[in-house]
Coordinates of C-alpha atoms in Angstrom, one line a residue:
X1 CA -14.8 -23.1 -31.1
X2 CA -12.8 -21.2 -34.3
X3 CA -10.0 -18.7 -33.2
X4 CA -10.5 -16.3 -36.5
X5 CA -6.9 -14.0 -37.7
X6 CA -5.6 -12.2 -40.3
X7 CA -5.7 -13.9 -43.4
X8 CA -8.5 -16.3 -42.1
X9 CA -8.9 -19.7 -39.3
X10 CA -6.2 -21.1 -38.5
X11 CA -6.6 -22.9 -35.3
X12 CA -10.2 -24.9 -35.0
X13 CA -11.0 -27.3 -31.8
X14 CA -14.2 -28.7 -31.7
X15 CA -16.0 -30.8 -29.1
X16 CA -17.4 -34.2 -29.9
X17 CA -18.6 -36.5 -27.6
X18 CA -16.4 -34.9 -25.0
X19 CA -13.6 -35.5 -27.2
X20 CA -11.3 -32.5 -28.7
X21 CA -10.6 -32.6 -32.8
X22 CA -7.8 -30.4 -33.3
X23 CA -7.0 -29.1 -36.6
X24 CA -4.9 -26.2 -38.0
X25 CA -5.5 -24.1 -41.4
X26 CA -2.5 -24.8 -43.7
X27 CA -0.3 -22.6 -45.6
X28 CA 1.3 -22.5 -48.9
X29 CA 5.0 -21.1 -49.5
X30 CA 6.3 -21.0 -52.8
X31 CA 10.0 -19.8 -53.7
X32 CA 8.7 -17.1 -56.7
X33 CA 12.2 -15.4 -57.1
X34 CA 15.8 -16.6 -56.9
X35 CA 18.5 -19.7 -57.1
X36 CA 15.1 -21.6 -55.8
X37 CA 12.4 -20.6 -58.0
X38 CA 9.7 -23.1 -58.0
X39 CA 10.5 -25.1 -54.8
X40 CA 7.0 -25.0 -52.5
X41 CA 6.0 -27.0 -49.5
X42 CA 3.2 -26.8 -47.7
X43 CA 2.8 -26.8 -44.0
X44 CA 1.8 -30.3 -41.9
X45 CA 1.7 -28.6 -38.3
X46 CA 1.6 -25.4 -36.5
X47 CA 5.4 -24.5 -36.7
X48 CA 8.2 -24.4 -39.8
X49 CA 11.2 -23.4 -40.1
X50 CA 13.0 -21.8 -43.5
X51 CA 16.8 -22.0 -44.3
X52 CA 19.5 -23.4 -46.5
X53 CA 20.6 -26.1 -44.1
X54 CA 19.1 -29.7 -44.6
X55 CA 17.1 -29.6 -41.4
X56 CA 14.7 -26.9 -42.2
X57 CA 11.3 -27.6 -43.5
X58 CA 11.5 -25.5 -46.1
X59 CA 15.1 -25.9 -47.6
X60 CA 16.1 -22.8 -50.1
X61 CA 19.3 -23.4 -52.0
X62 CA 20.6 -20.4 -52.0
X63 CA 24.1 -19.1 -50.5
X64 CA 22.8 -15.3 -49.5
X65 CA 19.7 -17.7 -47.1
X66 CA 21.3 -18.4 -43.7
X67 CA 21.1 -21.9 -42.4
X68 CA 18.0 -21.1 -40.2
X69 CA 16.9 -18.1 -41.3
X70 CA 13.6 -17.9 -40.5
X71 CA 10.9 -19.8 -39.1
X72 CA 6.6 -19.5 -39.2
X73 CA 4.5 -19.9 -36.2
X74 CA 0.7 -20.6 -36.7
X75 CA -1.5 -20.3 -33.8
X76 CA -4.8 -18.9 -33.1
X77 CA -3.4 -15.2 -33.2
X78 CA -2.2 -15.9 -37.1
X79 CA 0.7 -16.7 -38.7
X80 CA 3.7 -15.6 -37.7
X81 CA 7.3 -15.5 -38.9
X82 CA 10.5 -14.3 -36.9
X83 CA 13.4 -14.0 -38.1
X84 CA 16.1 -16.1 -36.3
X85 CA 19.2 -14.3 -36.4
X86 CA 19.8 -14.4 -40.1
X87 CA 22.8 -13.1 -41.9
X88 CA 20.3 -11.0 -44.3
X89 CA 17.5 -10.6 -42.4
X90 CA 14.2 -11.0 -43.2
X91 CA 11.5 -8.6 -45.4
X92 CA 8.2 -8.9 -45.2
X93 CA 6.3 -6.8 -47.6
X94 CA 9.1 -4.1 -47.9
X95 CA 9.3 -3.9 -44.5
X96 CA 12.9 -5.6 -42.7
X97 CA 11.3 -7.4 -39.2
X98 CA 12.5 -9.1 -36.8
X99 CA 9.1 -10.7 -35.9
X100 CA 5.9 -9.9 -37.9
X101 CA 2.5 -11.3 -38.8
X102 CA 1.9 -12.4 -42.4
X103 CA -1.5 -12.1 -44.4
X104 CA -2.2 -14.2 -47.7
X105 CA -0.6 -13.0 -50.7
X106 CA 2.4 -11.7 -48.5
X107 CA 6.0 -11.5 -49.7
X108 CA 8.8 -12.5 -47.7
X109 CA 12.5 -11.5 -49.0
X110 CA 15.2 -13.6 -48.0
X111 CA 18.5 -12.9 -49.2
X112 CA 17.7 -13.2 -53.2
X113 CA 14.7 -15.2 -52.6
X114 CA 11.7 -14.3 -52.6
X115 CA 8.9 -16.3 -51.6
X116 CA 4.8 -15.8 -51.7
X117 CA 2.8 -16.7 -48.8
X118 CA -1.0 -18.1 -48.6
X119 CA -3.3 -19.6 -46.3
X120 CA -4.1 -22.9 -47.8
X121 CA -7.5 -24.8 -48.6
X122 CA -7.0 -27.5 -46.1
X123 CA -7.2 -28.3 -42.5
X124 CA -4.4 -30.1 -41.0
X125 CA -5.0 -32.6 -37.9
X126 CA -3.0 -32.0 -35.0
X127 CA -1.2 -35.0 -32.6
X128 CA -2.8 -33.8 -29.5
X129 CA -2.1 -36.0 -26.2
X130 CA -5.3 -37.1 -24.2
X131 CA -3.5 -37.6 -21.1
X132 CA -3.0 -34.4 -19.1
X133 CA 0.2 -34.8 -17.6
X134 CA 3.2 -36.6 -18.7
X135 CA 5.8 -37.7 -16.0
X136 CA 6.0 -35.1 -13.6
X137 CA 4.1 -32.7 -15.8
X138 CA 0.9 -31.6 -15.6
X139 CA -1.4 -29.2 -18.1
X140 CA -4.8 -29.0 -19.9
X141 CA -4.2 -26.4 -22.3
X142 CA -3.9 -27.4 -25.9
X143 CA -0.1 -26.3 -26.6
X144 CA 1.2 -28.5 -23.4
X145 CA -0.9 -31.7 -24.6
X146 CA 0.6 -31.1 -27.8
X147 CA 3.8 -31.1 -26.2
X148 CA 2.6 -34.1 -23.9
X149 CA 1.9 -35.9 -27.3
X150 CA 5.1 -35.5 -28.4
X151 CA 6.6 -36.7 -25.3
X152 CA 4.6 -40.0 -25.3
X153 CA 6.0 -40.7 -28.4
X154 CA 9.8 -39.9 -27.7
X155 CA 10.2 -42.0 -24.2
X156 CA 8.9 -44.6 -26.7
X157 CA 12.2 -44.4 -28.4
X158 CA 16.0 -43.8 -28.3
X159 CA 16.4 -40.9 -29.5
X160 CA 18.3 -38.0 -28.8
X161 CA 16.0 -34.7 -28.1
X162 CA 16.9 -31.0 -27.6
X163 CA 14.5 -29.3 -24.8
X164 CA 13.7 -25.3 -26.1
X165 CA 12.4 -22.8 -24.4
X166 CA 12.2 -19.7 -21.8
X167 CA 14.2 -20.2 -18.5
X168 CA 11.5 -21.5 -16.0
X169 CA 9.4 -23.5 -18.1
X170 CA 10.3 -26.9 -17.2
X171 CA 12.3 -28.3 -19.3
X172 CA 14.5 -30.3 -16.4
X173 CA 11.3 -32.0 -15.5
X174 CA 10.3 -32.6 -19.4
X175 CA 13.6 -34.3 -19.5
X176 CA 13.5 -36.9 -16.2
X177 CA 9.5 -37.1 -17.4
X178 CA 11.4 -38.9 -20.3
X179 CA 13.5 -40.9 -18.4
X180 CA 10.5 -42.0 -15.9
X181 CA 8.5 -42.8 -18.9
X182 CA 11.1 -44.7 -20.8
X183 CA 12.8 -48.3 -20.6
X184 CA 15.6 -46.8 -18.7
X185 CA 13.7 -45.7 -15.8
X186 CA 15.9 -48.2 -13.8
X187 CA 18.8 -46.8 -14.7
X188 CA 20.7 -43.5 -13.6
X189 CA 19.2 -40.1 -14.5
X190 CA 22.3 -38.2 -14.5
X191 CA 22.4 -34.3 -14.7
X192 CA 25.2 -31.8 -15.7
X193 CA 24.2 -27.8 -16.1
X194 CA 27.0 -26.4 -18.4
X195 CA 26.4 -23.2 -17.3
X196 CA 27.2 -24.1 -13.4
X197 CA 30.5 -25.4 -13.9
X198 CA 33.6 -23.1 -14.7
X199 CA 34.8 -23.5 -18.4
X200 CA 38.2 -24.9 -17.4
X201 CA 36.6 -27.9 -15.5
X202 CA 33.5 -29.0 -18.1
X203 CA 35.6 -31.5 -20.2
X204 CA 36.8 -33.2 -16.9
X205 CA 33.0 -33.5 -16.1
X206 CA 31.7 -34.8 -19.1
X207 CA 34.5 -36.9 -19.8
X208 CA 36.5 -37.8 -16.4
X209 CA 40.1 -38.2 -16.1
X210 CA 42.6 -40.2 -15.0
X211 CA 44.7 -39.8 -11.6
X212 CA 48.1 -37.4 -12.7
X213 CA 45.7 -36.1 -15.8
X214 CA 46.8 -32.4 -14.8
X215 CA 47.6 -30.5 -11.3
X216 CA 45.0 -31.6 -8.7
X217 CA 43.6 -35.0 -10.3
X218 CA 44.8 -36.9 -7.3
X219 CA 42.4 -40.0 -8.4
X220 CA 40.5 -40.9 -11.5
X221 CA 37.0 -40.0 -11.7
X222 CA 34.7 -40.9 -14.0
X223 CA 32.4 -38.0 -16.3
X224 CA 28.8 -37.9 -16.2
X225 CA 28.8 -40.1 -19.6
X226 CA 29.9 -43.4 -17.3
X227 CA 27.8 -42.2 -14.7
X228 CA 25.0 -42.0 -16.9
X229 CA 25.6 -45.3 -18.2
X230 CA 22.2 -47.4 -18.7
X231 CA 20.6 -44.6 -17.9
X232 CA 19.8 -41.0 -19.0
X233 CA 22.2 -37.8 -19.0
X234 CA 20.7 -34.7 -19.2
X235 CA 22.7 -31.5 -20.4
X236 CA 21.3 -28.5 -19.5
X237 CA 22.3 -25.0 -21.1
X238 CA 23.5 -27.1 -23.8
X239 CA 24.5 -23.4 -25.7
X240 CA 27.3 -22.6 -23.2
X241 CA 29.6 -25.4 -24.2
X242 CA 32.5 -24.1 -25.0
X243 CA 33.4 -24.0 -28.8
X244 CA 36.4 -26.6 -28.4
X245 CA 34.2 -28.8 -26.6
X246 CA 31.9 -29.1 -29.0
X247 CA 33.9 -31.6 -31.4
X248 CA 34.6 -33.9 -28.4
X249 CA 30.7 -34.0 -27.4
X250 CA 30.2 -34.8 -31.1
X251 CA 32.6 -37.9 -30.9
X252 CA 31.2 -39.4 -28.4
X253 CA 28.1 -39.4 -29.5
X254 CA 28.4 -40.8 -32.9
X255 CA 30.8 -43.3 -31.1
X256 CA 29.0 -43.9 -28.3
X257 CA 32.4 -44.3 -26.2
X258 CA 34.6 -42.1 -24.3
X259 CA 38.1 -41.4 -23.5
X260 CA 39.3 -39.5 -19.9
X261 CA 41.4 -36.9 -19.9
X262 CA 44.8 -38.9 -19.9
X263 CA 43.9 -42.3 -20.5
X264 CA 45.1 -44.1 -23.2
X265 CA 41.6 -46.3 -23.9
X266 CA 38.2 -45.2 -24.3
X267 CA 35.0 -46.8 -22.8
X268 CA 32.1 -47.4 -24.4
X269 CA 28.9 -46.2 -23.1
X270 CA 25.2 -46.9 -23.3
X271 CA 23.7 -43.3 -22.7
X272 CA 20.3 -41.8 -23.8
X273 CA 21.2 -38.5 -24.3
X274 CA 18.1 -35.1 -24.1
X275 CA 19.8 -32.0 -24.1
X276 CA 18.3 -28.3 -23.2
X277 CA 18.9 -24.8 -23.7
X278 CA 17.3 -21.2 -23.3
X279 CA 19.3 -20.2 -26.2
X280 CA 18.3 -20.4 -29.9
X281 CA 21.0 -22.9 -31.3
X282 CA 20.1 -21.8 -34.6
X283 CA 20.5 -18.4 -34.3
X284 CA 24.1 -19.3 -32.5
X285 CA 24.6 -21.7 -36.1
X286 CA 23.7 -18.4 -37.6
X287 CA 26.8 -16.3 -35.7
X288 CA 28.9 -18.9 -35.7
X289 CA 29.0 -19.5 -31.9
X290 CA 27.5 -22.9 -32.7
X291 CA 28.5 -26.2 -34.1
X292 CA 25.6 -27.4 -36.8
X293 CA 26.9 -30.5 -37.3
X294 CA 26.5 -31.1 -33.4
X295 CA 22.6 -29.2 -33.6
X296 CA 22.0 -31.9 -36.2
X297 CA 23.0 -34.7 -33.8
X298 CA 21.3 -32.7 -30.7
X299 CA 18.0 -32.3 -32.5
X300 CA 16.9 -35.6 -33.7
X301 CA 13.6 -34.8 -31.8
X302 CA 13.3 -30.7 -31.2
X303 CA 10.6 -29.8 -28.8
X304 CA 10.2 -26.0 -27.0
X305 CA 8.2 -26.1 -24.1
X306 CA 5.1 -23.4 -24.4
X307 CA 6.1 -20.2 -22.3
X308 CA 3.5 -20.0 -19.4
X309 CA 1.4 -17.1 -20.6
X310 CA 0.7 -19.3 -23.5
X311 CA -0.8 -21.7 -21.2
X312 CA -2.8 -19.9 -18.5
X313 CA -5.6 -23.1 -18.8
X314 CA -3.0 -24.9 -16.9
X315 CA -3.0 -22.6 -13.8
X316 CA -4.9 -24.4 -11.5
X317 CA -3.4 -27.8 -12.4
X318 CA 0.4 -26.2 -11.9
X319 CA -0.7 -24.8 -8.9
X320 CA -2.3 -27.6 -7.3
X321 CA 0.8 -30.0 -8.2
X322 CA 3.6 -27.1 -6.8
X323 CA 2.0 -26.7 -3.7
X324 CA 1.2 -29.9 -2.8
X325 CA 5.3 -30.7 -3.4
X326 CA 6.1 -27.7 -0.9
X327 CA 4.0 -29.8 1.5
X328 CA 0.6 -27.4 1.4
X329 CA -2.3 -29.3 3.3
X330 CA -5.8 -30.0 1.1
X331 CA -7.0 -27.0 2.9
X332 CA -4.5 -24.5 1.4
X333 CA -4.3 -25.9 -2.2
X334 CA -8.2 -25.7 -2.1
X335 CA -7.7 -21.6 -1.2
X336 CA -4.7 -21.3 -3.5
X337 CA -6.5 -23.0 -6.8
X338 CA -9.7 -21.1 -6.0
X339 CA -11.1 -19.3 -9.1
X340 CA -10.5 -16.0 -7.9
X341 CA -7.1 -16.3 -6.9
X342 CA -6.4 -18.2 -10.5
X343 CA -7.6 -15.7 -12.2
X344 CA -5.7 -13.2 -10.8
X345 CA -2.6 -15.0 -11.2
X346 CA -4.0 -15.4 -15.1
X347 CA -4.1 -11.1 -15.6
X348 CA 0.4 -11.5 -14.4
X349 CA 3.0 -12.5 -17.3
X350 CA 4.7 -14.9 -15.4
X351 CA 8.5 -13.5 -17.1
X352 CA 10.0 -16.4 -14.8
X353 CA 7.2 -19.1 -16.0
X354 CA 6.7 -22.0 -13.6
X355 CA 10.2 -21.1 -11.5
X356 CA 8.5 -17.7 -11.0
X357 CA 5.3 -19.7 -10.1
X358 CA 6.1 -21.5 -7.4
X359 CA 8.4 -18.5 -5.7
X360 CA 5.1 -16.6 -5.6
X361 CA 3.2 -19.9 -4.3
X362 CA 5.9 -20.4 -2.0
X363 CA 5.5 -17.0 -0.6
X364 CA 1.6 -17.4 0.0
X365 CA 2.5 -20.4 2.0
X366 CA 4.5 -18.6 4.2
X367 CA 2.3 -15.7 5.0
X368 CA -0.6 -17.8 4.8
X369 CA -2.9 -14.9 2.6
X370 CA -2.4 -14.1 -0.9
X371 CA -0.2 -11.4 -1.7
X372 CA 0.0 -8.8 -4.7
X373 CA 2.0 -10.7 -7.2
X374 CA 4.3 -7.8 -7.4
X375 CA 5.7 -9.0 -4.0
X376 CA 5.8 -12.2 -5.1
X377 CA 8.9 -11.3 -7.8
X378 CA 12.4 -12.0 -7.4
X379 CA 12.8 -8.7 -8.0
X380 CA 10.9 -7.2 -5.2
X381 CA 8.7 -5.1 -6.7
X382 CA 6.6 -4.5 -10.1
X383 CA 9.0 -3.7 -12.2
X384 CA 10.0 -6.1 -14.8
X385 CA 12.7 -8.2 -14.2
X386 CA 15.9 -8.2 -17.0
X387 CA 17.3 -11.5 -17.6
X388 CA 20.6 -11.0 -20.0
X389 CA 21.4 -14.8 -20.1
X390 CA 18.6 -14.6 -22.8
X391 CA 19.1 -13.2 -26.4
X392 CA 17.9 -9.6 -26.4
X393 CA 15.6 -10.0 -29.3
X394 CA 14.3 -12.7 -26.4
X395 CA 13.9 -10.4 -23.5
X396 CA 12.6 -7.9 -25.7
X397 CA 9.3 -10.3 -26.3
X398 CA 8.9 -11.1 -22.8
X399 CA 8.9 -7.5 -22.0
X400 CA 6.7 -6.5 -24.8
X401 CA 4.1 -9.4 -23.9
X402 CA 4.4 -8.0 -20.4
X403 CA 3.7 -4.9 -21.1
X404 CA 0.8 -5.3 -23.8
X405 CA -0.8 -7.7 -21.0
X406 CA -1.1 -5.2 -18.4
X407 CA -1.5 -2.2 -20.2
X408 CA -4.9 -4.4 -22.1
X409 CA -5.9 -5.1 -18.2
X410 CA -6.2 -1.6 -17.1
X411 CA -7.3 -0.5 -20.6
X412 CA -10.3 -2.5 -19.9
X413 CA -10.8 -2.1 -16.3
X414 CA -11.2 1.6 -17.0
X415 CA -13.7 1.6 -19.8
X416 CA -16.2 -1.7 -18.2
X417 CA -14.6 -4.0 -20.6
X418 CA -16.5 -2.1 -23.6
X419 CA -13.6 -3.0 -26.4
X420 CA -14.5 0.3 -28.7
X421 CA -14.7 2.8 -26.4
X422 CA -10.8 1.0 -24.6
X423 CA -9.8 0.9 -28.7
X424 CA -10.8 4.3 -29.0
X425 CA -8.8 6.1 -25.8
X426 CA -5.8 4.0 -26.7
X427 CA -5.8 5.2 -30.2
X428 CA -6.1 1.6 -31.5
X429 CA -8.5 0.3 -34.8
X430 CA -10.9 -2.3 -32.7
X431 CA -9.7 -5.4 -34.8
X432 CA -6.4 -5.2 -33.4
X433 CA -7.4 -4.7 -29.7
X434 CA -9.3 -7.7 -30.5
X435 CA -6.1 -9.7 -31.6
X436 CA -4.3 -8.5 -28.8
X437 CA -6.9 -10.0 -26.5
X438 CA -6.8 -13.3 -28.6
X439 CA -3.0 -13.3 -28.2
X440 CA -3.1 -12.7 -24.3
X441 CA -6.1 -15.2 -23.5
X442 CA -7.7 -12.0 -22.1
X443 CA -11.5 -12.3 -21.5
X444 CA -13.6 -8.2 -22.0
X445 CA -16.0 -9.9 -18.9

């Protein structure tokens, strides 16, 4: 199978002997214009990231380009670039965008660079897991085995890794699927959610303190980096640390020791450290609100976690796994991982990914019969939910994919799945109904 987009293939998987190849078109950027001129690189996987700061791919020299300015997604809908909260934005053909496809022979203004884009000559393999399910995680689709593969390869190691992605997608599992997989599994598995614990009391919890430290330490108490030690600590909403915490976080983990509040020693610790957030950091870098030295140290290994509408192959599986861990007998997973009932959960966005999921799941349980998704939401109805602890150029996407989801539903449903006659009553060119469908994983039968 060939996924076609603008600008030509990008995403190929063909079957062989039961076996998937994977392989991904390449593309060319070249720095045409600016302190730059000449650099090029050319892409190795399916996402890239452009900026002045060492870390990016594609590193531009150039004091007008933000640190992460921008960064180019390549999937089966085209190549992509969105701009991630740069000082100067981002210009794409004369046009300033916040997130826009690119066709060959586009040009993309950064600052005083400019740079050409192409679709390359060559196809790039992909590392794609044949397992499907890591830990506790389970999925068939191609972006979670890529994910999978990625995972394999990290529990493998030491290293520090920063969890991306929407709220609700699983990145607390991804993390302890780590820790299960890994040498430490022994060990603790220690969790702290910086968002759950007042501002004034994080550094006591990370760190500990000692008995007389300040009013109300009655006894010492050791932070979640002794807890943890031997073992795993996870941070979760690692972007609401506070900005004078940031340092400290930083010291102990080049050090690998820590000091409590009021002690006059520090003890080492041996801690494998994944962090996660909802946030982009880089954007944060961007305003300021972020350390980079710390995203440096954070992100050894960077992995987001596919939003669920990006992976509506892994239904049934998710499905099958959630109820069986709210205690659902053989007879009602069979019921509730039926076809029909999958597919309509497939033609919902899922805003709240898995975490929405399993609410709805949960709810079926209950009432034994499948109910309109609608009544499944949080939100108790069909209205889309807001969730403001994202970036707005965040919840803006979700509600956009919501929206062109459901909207390319009923389009169909009222004209029998006949894609000119839905292009023509919406007032769309056919091509682009046709992307739209690619993008959603929307069938016209």
């Amino acid at each position: 199978m060939t996924a076609d987009a603008p600008g030509g293939p990008t995403v190929r998987v063909s079957q062989d002997s039961g076996t998937a190849a994977v392989s991904v078109r390449d593309v060319v950027l070249e720095v045409v214009e600016g302190p730059a001129a000449g650099t090029s690189y050319r892409s190795e996987g399916t996402s890239f990231t452009i900026g002045s700061a060492a870390l990016c791919d594609l590193v531009i020299d150039d004091p007008t380009v933000s640190r992460f300015h921008c960064e180019i997604h390549i999937g089966d809908d085209g190549a992509r670039l969105r701009d991630t909260g740069s000082l100067n934005g981002s210009i794409v053909d004369g046009v300033r965008v916040i997130e826009a496809f690119l066709r060959g022979g586009s040009t993309v203004r950064l600052g005083r660079s400019a740079l050409r884009f192409d679709f390359g000559t060559d196809r790039k393999p992909l590392k794609v897991s044949q397992s499907r399910e890591f830990g506790l995680l389970v999925g068939e689709s191609l972006a979670m085995r890529q994910a999978f593969a990625v995972l394999e390869r990290v529990a493998a190691t030491e290293a520090t890794v920063l969890l991306e992605g929407e709220t609700g997608t699983g990145k607390t599992a991804a993390a302890r699927s780590i820790h299960l997989e890994s040498k430490r599994k022994a060990g603790p598995f220690v969790v702290l959610d910086c968002a759950a614990v007042p501002a004034n009391l994080l550094e006591a919890e990370l760190f500990g303190h000692e008995r007389g430290a300040f009013t109300g330490a009655d006894a010492r108490r050791s932070g979640v980096f002794e807890e943890a030690d031997g073992g795993t600590l996870f941070i979760d909403e690692i972007g609401e640390l506070p900005a004078e915490l940031q340092p400290k976080l930083l010291g102990v983990l080049e050090g690998r020791e820590v000091r409590r509040i009021g002690a006059a020693r520090t003890v080492p610790v041996d801690v494998r450290l994944i962090a996660a957030t909802n946030r982009d950091l880089r954007r944060e870098i961007n305003l300021g609100a972020f350390r980079p030295d710390l995203y440096y140290r954070l992100a050894v290994v960077r992995l987001e976690l596919p939003a669920l509408r990006q992976r509506v192959a892994d239904l049934a599986a998710i499905s099958g796994r959630v109820l069986r861990g709210l205690g659902a007998d053989e007879r009602a997973v069979a019921r509730f991982t039926a076809d029909d009932f999958v597919a309509s959960l497939a033609r919902h966005a899922w805003p709240g990914n898995v975490r929405e999921l399993k609410n709805y799941l949960e709810r079926c349980l209950v009432f034994e019969e499948a109910l309109p998704i609608e009544e499944g939401l949080s939100s108790g109805g069909a209205a889309l939910a807001v969730d403001a602890s994202v970036p707005f150029s965040d919840a803006k996407r979700h509600a956009l994919d919501h929206f062109e989801r459901e909207y390319l539903v009923d389009l169909l449903r009222r004209h029998g799945g006949v894609v000119t006659d839905a292009a023509a009553a919406a007032g769309l060119d056919r091509t682009h109904v046709y992307r739209l469908l690619r993008k959603h994983r929307l069938s016209t039968r």
